[in-house]
mmCIF file of N, CA and C in Angstrom:
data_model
loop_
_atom_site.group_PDB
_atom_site.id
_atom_site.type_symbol
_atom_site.label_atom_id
_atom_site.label_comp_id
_atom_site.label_asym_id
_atom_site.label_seq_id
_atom_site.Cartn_x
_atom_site.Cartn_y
_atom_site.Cartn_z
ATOM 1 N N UNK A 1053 95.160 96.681 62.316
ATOM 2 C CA UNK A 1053 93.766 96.483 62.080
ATOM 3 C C UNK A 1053 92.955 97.350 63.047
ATOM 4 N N UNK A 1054 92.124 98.194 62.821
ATOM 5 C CA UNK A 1054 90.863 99.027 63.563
ATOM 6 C C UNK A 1054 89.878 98.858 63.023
ATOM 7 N N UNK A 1055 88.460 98.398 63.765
ATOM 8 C CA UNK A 1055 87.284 97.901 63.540
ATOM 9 C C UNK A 1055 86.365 98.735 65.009
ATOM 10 N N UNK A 1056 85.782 99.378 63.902
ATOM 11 C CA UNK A 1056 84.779 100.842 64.896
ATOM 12 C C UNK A 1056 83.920 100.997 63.957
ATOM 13 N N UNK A 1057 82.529 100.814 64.885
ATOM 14 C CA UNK A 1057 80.997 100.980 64.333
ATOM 15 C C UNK A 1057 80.312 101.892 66.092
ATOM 16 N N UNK A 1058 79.126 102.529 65.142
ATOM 17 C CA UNK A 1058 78.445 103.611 66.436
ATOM 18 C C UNK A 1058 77.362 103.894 65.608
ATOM 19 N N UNK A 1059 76.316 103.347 66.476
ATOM 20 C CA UNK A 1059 74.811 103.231 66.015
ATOM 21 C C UNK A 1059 74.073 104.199 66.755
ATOM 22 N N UNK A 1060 74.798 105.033 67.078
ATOM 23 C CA UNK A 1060 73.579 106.123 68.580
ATOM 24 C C UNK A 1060 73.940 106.595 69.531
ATOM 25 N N UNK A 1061 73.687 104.770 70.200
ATOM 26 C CA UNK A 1061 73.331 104.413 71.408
ATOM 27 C C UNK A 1061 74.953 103.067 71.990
ATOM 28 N N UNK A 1062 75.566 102.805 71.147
ATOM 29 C CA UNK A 1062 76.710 102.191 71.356
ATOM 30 C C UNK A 1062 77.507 102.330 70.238
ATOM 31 N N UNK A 1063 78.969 101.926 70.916
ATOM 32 C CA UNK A 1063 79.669 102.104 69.873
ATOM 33 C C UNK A 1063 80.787 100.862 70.242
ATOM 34 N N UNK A 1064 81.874 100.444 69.530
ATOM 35 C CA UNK A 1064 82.671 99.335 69.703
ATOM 36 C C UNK A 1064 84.007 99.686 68.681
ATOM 37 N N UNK A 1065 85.041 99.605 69.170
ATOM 38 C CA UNK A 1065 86.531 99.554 68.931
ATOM 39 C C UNK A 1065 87.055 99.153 68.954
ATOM 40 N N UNK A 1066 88.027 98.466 67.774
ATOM 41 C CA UNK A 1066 88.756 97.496 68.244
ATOM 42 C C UNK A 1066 90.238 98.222 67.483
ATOM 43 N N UNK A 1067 91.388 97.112 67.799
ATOM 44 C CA UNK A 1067 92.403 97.583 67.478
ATOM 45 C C UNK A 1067 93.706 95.864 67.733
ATOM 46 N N UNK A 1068 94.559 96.009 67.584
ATOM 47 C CA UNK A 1068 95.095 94.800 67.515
ATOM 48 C C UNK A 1068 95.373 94.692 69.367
ATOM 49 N N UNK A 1069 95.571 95.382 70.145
ATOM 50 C CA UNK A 1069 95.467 95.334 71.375
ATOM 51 C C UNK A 1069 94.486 95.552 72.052
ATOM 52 N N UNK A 1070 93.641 95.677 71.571
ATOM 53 C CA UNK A 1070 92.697 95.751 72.783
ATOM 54 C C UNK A 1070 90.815 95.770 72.249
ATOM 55 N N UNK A 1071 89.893 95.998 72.803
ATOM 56 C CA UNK A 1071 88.527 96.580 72.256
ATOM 57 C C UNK A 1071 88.074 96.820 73.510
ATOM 58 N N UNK A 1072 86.925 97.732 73.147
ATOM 59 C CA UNK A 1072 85.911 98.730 73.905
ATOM 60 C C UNK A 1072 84.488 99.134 73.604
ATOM 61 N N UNK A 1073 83.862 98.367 74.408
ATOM 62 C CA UNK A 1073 82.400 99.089 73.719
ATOM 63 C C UNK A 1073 82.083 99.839 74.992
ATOM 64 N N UNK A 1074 81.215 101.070 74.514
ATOM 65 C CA UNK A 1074 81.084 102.072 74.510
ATOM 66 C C UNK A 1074 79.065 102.345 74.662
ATOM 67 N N UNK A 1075 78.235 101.679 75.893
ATOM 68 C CA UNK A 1075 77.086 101.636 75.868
ATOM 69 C C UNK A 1075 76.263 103.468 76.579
ATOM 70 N N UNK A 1076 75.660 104.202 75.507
ATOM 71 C CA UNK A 1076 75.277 105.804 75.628
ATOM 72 C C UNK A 1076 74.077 105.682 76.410
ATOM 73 N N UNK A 1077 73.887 106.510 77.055
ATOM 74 C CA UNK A 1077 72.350 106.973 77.554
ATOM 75 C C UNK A 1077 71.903 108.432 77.815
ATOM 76 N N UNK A 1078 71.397 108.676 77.481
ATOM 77 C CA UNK A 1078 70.953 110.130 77.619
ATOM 78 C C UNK A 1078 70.174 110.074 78.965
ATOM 79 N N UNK A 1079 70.532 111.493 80.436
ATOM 80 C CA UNK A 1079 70.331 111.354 80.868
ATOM 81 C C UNK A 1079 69.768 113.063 81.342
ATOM 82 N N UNK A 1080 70.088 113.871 80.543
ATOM 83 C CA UNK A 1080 69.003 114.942 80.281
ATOM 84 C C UNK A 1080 69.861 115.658 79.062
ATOM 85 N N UNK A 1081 69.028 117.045 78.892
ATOM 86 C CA UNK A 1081 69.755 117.770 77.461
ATOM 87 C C UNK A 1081 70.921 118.124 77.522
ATOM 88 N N UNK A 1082 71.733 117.735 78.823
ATOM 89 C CA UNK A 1082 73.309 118.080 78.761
ATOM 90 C C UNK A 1082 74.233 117.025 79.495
ATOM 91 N N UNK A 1083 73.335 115.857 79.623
ATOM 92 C CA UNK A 1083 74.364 114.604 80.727
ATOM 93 C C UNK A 1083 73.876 113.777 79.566
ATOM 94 N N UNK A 1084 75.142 113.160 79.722
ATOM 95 C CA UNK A 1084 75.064 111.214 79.086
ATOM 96 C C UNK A 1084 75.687 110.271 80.156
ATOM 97 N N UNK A 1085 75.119 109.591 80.631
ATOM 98 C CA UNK A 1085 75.820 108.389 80.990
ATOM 99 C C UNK A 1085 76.680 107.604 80.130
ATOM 100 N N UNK A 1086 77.666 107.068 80.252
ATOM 101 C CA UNK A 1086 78.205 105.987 79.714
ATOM 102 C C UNK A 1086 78.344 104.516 80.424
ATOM 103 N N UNK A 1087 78.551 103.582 79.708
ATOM 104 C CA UNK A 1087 78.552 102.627 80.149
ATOM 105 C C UNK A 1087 80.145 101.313 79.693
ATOM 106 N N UNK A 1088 81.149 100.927 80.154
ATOM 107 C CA UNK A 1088 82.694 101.022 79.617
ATOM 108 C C UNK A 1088 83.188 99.529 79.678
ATOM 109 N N UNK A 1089 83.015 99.112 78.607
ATOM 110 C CA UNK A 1089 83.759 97.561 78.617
ATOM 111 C C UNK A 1089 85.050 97.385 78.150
ATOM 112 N N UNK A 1090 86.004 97.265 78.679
ATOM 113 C CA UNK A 1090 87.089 97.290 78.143
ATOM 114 C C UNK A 1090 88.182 95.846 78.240
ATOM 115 N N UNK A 1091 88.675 95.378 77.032
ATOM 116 C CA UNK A 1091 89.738 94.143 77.189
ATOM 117 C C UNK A 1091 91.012 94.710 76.717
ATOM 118 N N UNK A 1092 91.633 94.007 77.328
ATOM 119 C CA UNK A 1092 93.455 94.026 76.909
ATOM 120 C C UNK A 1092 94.066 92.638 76.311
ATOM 121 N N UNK A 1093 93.784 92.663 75.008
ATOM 122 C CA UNK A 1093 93.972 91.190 74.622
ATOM 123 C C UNK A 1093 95.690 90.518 75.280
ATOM 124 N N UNK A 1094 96.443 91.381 75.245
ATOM 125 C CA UNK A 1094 97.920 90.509 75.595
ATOM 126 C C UNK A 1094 97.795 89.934 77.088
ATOM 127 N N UNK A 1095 97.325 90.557 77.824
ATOM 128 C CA UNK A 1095 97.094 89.798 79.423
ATOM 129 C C UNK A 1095 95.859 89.302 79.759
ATOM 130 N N UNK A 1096 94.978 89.844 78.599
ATOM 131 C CA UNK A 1096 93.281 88.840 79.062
ATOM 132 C C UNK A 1096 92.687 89.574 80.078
ATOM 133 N N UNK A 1097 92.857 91.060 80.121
ATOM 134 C CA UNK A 1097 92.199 91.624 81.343
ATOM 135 C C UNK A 1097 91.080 92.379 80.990
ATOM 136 N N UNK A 1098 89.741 92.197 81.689
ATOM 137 C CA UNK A 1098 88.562 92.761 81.264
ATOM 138 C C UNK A 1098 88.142 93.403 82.069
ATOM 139 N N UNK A 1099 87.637 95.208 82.097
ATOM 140 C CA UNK A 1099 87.347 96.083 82.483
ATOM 141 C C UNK A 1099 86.155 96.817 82.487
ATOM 142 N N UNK A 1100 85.429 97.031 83.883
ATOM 143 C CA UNK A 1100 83.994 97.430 83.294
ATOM 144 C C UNK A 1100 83.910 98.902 83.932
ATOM 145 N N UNK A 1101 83.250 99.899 83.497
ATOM 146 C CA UNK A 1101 83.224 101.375 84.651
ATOM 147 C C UNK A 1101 81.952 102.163 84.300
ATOM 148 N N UNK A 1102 81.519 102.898 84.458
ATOM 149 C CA UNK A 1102 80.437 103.410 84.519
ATOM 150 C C UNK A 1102 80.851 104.982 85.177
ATOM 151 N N UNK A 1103 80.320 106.279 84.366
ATOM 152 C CA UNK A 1103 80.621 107.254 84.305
ATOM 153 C C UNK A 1103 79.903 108.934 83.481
ATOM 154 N N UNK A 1104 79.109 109.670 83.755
ATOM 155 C CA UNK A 1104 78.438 110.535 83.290
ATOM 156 C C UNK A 1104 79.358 111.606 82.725
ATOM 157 N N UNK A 1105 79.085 111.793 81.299
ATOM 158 C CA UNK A 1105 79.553 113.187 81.157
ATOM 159 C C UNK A 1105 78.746 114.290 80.772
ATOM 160 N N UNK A 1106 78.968 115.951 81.028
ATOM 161 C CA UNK A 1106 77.982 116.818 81.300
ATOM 162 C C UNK A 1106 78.823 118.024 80.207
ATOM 163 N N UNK A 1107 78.061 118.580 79.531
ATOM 164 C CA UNK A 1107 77.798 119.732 78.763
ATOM 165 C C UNK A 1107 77.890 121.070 79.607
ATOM 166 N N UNK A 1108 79.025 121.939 80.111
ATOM 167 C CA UNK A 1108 78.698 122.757 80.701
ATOM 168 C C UNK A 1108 78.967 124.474 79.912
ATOM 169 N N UNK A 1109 78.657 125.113 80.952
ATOM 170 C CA UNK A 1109 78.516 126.631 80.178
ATOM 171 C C UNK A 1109 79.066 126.970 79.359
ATOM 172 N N UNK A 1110 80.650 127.012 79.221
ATOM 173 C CA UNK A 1110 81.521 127.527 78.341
ATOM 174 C C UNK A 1110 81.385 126.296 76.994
ATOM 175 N N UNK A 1111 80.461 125.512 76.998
ATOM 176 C CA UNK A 1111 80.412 124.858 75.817
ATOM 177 C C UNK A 1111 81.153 123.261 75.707
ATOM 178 N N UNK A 1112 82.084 123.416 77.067
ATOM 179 C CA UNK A 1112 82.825 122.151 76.530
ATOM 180 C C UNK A 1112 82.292 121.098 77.606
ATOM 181 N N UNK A 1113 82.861 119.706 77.132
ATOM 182 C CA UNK A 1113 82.533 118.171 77.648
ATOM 183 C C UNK A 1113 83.202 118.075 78.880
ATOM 184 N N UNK A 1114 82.772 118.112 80.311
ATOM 185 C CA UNK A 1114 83.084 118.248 81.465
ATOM 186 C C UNK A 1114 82.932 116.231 81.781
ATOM 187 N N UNK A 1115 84.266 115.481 82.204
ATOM 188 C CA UNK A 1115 83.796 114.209 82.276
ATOM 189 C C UNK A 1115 83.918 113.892 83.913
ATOM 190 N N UNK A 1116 82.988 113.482 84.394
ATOM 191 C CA UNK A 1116 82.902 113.332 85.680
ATOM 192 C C UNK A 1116 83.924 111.678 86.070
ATOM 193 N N UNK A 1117 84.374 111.691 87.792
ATOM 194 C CA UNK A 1117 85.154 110.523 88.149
ATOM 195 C C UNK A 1117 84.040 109.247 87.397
ATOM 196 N N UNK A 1118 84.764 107.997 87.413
ATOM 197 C CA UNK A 1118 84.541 106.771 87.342
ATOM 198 C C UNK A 1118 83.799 106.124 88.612
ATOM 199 N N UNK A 1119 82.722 105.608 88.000
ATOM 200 C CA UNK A 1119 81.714 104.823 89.371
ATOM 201 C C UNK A 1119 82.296 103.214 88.907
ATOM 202 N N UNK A 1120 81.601 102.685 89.768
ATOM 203 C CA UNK A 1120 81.782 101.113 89.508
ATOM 204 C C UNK A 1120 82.483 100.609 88.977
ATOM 205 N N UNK A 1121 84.023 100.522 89.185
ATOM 206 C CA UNK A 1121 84.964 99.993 88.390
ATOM 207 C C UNK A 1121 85.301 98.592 88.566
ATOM 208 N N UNK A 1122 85.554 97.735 87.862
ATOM 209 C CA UNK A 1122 85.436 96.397 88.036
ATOM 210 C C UNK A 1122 87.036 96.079 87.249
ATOM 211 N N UNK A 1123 87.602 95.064 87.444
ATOM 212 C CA UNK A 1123 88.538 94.026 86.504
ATOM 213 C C UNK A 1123 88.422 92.467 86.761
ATOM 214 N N UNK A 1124 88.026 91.908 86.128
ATOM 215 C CA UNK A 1124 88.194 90.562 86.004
ATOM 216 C C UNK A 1124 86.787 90.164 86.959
ATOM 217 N N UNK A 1125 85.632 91.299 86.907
ATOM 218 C CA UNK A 1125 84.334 90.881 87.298
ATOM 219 C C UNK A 1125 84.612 91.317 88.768
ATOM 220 N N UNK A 1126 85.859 92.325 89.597
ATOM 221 C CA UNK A 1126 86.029 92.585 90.650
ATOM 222 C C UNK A 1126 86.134 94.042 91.347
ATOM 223 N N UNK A 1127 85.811 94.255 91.680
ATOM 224 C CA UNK A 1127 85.353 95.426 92.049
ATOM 225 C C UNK A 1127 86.872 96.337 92.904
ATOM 226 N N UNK A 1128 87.246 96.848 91.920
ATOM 227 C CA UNK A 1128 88.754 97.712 92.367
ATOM 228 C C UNK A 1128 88.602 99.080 93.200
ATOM 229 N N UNK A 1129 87.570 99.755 93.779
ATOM 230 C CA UNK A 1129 86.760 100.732 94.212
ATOM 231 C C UNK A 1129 87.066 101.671 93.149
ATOM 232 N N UNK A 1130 86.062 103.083 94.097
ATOM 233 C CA UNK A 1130 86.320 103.918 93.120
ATOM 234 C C UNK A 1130 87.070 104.787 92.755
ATOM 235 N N UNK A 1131 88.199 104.724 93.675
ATOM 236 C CA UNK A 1131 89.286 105.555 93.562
ATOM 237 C C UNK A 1131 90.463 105.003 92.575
ATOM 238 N N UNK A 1132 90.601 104.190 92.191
ATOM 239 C CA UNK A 1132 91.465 103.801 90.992
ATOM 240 C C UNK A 1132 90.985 103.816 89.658
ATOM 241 N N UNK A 1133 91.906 103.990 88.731
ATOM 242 C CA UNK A 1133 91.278 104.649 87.098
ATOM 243 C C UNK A 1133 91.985 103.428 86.239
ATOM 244 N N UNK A 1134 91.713 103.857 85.305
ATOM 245 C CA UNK A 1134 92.333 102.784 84.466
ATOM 246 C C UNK A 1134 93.871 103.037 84.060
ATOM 247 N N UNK A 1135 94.462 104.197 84.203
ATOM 248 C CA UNK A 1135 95.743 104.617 84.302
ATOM 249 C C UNK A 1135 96.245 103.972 85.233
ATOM 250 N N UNK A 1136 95.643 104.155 86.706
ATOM 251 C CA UNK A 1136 96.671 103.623 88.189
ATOM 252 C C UNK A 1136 96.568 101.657 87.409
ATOM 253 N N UNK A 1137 95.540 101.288 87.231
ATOM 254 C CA UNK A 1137 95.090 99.664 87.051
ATOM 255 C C UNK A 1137 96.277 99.290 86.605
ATOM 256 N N UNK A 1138 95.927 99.848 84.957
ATOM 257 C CA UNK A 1138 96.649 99.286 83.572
ATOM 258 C C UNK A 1138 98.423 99.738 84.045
ATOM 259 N N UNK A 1139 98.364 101.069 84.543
ATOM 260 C CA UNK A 1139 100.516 101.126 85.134
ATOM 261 C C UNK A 1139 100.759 99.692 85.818
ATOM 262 N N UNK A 1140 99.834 99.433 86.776
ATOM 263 C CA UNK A 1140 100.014 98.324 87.689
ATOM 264 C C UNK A 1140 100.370 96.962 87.005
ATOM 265 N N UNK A 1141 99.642 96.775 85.904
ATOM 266 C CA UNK A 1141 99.451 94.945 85.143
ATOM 267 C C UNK A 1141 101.090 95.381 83.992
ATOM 268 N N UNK A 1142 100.683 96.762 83.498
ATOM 269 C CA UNK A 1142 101.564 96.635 82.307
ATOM 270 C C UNK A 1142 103.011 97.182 82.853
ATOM 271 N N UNK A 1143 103.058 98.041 84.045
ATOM 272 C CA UNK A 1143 104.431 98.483 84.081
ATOM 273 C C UNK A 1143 104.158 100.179 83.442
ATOM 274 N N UNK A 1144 104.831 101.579 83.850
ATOM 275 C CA UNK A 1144 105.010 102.403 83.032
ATOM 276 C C UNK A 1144 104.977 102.337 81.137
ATOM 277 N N UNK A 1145 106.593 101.460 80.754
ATOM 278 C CA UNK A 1145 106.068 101.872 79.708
ATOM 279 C C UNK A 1145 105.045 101.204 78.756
ATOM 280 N N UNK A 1146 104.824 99.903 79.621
ATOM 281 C CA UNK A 1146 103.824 99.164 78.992
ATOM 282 C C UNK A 1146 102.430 99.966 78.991
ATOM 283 N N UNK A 1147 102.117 100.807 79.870
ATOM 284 C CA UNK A 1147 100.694 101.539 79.876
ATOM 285 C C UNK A 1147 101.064 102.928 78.859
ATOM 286 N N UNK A 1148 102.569 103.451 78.874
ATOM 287 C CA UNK A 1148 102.674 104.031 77.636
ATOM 288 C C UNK A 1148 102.168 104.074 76.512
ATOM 289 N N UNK A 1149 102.423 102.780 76.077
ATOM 290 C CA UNK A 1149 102.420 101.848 74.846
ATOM 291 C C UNK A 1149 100.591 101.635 74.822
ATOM 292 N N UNK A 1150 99.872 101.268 75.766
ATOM 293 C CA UNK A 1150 98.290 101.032 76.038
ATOM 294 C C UNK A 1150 98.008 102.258 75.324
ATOM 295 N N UNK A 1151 98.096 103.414 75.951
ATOM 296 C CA UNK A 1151 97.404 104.742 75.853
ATOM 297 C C UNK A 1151 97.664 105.091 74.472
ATOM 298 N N UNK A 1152 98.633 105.197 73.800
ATOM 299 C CA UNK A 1152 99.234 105.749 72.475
ATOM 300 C C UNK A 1152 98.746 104.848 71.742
ATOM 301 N N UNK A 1153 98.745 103.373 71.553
ATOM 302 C CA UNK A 1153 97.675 102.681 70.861
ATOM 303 C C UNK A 1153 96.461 102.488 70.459
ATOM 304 N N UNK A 1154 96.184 102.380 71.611
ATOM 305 C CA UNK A 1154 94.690 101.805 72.219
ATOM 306 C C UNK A 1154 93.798 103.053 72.824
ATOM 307 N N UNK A 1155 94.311 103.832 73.874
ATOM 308 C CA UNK A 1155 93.533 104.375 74.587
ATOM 309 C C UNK A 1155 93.218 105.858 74.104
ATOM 310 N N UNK A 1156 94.447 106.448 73.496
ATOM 311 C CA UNK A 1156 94.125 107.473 72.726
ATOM 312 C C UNK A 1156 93.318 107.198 71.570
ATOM 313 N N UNK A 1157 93.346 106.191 70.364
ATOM 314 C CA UNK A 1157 92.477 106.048 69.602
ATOM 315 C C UNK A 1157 90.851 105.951 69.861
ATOM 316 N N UNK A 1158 90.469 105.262 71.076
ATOM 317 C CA UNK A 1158 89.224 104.993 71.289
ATOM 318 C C UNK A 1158 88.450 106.425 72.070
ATOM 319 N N UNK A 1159 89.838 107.518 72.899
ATOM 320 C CA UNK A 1159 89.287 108.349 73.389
ATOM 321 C C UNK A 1159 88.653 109.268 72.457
ATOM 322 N N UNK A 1160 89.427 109.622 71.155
ATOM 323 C CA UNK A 1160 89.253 110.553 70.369
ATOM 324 C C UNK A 1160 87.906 110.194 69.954
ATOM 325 N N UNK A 1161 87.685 108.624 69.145
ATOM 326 C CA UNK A 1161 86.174 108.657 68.852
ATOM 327 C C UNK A 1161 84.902 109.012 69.893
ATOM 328 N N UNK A 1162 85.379 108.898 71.171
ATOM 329 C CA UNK A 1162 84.778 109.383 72.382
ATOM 330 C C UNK A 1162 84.134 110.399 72.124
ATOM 331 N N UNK A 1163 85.215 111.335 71.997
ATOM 332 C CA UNK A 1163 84.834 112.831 72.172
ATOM 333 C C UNK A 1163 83.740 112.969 70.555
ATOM 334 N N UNK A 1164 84.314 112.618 69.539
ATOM 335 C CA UNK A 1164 83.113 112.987 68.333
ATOM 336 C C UNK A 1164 81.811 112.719 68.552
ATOM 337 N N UNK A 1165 81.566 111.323 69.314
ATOM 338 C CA UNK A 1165 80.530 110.276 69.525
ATOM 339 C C UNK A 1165 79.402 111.427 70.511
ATOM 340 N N UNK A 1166 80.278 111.777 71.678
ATOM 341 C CA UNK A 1166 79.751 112.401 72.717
ATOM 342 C C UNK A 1166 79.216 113.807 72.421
ATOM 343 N N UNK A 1167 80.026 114.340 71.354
ATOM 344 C CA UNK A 1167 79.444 116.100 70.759
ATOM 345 C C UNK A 1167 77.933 115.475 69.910
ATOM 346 N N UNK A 1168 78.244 113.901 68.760
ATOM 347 C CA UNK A 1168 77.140 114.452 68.387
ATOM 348 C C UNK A 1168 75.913 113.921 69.469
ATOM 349 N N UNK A 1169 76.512 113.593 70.178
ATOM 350 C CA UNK A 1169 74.965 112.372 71.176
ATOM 351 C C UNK A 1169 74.638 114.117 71.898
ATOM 352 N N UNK A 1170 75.455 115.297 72.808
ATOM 353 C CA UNK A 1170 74.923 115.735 73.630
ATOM 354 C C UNK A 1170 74.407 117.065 72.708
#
């Protein structure tokens, strides 16, 4: 089952493991902010991050580090990603299994979402 809607300004994904909404802001004619909610339905883990991406010369989507990363409403700093997190809860090949499911599907609509927003 995949359930994905994108009105603009947000967008939301779902999939049998997991969902993601996806809150946009325009933050000049070549930055967007994003805004990153993310759950992992098999362990109940909820993920929040905050992160700008920028339009640069050669044309392509330059995505800057992760600010404010949170799990379970807690603040993990900003040096951990959701790769180091999710290896940690799920194990290697369990974050395998995340990314090829879940995380690649929601990235790809990313990138369409983000060409037509910038």
């Amino acid at each position: 089952m995949i359930n994905y809607t994108f009105d603009g300004t947000k967008s939301t994904f779902k999939n049998d493991m997991g969902e993601v909404t996806i809150k946009f802001k325009k933050a000049s004619g070549t930055r967007v902010d994003i805004q990153v909610e993310m759950k992992h339905y098999a362990t109940n883990t909820f993920a929040t991050y905050k992160k700008y991406i920028a339009l640069v010369d050669n044309g392509s989507l330059q995505h800057y580090p992760i600010k404010e990363f949170t799990v379970q409403r807690v603040s993990v700093g900003e040096y951990n990603t959701v790769k180091k997190y999710f290896t940690h809860i799920l194990g290697e090949d369990g974050y395998k299994e995340f990314k090829e499911v879940f995380l690649n599907e929601y990235s790809l609509r990313l990138e369409i979402e983000l060409n037509w927003f910038i």
